[in-house]
Short mmCIF file of C-alpha atoms in Angstrom, two decimals:
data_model
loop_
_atom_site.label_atom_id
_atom_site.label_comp_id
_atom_site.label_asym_id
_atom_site.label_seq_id
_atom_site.Cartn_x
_atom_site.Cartn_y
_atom_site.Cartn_z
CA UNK S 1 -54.66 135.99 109.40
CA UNK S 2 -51.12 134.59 109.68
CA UNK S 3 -47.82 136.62 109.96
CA UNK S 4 -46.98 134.90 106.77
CA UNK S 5 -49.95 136.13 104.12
CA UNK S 6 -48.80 139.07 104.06
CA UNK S 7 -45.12 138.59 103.19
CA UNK S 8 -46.50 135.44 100.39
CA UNK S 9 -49.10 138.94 98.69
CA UNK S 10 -46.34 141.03 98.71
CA UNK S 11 -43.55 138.63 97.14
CA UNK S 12 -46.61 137.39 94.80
CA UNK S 13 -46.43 141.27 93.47
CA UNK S 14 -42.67 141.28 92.99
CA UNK S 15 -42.38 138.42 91.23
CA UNK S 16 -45.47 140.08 88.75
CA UNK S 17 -43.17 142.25 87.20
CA UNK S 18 -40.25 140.71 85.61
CA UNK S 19 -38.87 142.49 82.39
CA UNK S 20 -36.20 141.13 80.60
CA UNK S 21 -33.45 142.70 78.32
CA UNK S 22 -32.68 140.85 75.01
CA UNK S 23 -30.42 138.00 76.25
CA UNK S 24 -28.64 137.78 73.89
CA UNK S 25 -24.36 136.80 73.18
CA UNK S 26 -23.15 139.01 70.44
CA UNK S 27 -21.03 140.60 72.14
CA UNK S 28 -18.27 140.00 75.60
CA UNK S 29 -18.67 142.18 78.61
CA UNK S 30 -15.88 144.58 79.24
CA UNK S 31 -13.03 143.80 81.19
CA UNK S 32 -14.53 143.88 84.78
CA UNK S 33 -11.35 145.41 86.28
CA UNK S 34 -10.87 148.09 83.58
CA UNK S 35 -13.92 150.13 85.04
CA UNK S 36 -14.21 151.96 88.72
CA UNK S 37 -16.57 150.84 91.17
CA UNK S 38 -19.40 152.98 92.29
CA UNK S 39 -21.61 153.12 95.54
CA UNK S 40 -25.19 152.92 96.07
CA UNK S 41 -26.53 153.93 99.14
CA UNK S 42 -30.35 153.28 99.65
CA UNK S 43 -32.65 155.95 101.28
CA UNK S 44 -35.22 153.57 102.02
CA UNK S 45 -33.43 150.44 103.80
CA UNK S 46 -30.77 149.44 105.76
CA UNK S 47 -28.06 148.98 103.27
CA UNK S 48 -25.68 150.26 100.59
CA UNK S 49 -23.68 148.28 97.97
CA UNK S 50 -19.99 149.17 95.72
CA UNK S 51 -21.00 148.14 92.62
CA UNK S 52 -18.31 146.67 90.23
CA UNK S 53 -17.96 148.92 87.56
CA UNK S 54 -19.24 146.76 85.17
CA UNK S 55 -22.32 146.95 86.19
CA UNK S 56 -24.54 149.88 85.62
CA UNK S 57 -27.63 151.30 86.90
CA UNK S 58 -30.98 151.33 85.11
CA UNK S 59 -34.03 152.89 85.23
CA UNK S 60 -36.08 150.51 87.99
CA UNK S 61 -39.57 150.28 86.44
CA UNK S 62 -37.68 149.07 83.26
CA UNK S 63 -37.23 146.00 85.17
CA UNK S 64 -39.25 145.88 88.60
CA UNK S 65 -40.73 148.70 89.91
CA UNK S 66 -40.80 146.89 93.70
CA UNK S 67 -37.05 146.97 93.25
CA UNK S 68 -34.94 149.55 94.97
CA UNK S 69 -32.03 148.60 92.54
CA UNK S 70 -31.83 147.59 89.09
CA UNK S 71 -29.04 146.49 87.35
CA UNK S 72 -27.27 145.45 84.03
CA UNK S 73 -23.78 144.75 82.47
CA UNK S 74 -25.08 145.32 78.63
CA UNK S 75 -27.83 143.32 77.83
CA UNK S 76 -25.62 140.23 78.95
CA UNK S 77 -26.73 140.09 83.20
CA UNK S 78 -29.28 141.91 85.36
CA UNK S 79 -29.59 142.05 89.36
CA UNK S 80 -32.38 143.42 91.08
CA UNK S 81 -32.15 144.05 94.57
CA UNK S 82 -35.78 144.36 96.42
CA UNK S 83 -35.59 145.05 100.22
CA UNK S 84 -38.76 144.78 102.24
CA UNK S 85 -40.12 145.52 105.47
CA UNK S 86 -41.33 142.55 107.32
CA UNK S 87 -44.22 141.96 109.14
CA UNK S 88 -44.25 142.12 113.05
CA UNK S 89 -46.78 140.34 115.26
CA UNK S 90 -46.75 139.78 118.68
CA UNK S 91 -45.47 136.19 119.91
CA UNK S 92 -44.74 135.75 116.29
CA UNK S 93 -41.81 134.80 114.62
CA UNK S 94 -40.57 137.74 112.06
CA UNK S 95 -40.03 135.78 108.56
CA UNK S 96 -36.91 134.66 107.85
CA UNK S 97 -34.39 134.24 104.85
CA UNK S 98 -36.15 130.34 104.52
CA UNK S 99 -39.37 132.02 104.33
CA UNK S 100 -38.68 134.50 102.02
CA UNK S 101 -36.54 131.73 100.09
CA UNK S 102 -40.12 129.27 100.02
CA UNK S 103 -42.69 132.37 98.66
CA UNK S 104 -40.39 133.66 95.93
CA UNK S 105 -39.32 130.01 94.40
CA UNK S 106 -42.79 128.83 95.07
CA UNK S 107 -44.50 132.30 92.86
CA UNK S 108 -41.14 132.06 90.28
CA UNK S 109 -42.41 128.34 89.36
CA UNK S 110 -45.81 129.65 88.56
CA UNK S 111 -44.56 132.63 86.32
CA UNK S 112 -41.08 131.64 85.00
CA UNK S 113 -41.99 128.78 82.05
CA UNK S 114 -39.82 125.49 83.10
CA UNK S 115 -38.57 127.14 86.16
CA UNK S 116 -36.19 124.60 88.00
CA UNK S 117 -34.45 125.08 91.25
CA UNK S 118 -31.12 123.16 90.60
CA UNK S 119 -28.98 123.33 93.98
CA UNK S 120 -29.42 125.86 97.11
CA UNK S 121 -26.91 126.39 100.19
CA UNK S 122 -26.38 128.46 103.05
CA UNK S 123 -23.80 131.63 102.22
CA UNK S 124 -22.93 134.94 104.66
CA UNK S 125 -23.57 138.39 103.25
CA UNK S 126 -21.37 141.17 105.96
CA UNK S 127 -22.13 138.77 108.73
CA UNK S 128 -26.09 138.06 108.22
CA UNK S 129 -27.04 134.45 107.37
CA UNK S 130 -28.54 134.08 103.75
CA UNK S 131 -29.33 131.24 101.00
CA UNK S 132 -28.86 130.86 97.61
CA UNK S 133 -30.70 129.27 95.07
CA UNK S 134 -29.12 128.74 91.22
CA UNK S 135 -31.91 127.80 89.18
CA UNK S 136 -33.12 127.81 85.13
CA UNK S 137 -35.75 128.33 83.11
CA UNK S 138 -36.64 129.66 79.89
CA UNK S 139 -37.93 133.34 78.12
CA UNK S 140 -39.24 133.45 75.20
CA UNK S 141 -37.60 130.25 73.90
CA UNK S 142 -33.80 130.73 75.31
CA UNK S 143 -32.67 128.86 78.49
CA UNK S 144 -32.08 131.31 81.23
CA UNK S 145 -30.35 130.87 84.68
CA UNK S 146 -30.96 132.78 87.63
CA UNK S 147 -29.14 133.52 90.89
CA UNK S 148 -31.10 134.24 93.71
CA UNK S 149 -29.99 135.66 97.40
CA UNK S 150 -32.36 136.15 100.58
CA UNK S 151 -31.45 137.56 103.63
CA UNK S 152 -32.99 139.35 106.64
CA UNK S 153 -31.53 142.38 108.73
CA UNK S 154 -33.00 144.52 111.12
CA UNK S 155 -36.57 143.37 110.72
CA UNK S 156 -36.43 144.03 106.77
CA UNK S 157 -35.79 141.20 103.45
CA UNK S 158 -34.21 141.15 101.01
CA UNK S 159 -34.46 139.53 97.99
CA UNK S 160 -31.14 139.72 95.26
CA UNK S 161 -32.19 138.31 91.98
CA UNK S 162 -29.47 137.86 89.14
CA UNK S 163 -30.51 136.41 86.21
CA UNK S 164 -28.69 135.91 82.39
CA UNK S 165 -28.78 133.77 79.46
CA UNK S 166 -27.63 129.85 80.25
CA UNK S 167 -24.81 129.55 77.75
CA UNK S 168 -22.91 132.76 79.83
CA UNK S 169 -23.65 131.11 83.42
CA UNK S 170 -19.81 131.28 84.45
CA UNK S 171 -20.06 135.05 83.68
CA UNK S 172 -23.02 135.50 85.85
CA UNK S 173 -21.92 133.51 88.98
CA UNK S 174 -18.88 135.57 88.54
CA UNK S 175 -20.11 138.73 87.99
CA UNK S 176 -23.22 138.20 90.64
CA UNK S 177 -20.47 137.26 93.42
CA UNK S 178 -18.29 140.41 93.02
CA UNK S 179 -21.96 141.94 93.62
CA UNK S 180 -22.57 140.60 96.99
CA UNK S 181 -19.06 141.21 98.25
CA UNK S 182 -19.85 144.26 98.27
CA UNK S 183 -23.01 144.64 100.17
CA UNK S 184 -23.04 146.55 103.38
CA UNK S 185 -25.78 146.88 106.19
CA UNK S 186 -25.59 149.87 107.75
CA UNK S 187 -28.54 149.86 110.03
CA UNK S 188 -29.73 153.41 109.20
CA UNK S 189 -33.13 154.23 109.71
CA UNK S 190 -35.60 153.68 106.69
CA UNK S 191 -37.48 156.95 105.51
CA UNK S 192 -41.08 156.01 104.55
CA UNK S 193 -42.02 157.07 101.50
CA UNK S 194 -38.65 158.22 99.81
CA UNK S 195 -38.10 157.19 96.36
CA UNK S 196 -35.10 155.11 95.89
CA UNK S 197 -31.61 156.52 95.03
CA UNK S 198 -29.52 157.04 92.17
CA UNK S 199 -26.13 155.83 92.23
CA UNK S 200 -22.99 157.81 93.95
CA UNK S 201 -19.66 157.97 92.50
CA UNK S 202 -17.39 155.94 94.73
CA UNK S 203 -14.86 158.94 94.61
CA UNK S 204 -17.29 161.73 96.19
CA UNK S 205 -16.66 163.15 99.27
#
């Protein structure tokens, strides 16, 4: 068995459970800077996040229920944020954001109908090295573009997936960025087995 089957099984599972909200454009987002920020700190990896306020937090298994963190701002965007531990072998490379980049785009092809990577590039998230992949494809008849992040830290991946309908992509890219600016790797130890968190308010002691 390679170090690499079973990081491909477990991203193959991830990518299983997509649910999407009804994308639709009835309505604008609030005003970004009109609502307070908020912090999520996750009990099972090594990271937290402030959240712009527009975004709010929803019920995981609504959306993914590998994800540790599900978001949505309306029914407009929605981020997922799944963090998992990697596998370790002896003499053996740990995976890295490339890999994690290659099994995800390579399952989202064969579950997302006209899924189309359209440009990729190298980007920093608080210091680690990460890529990011803007790509579209289509849900039940309505173009859809996604933003997805991959990084490694301390022996764990993670995978940030944005997604939203095509005709709001500025929205997204802006709303997704403020997102990631925000990301923070603590390197706390991971409890096995806790559930993930709920969100803090980012004015608690």
């Amino acid at each position: 068995m390679t170090s690499f089957r079973p990081l491909h099984w477990t991203l193959l599972a991830l990518c299983a459970f997509f649910v999407f909200g009804s994308l639709n454009c009835k309505s604008d987002p609030v005003d970004p800077d009109s609502l307070p920020a908020w912090t999520f700190q996750s009990p099972t990896a090594p990271y937290s996040v402030e959240v712009p306020g527009q975004w709010a937090q929803t019920p995981v298994e609504e959306i993914n229920r590998f994800a540790d963190l599900a978001l949505r701002v309306e029914d407009q965007y929605f981020l997922i944020i799944i963090p998992q531990k990697l596998p370790q072998y002896e003499g053996v490379a740990s995976p890295d954001a490339l890999d994690l980049k290659r099994a995800s785009v390579g399952v989202l092809k064969e579950r997302v109908t006209e899924f189309n990577v359209e440009r990729e590039g190298p980007l920093e998230l608080n210091g680690q090295p990460a890529l990011s992949v803007f790509a579209s494809g289509v849900h039940e008849g309505d173009p859809v573009k996604y933003i997805n992040t991959y990084t490694t830290h301390d022996s764990w991946g993670f995978q940030i997936i944005a997604w939203g309908p095509a005709s709001n992509e500025n929205g997204l890219v802006e709303a997704t960025d403020k997102l990631l600016a925000g990301l923070q790797f603590k390197g706390v130890s991971a409890a096995d087995g806790v559930e993930p968190g709920a969100q803090e308010s980012a004015d608690s002691e």
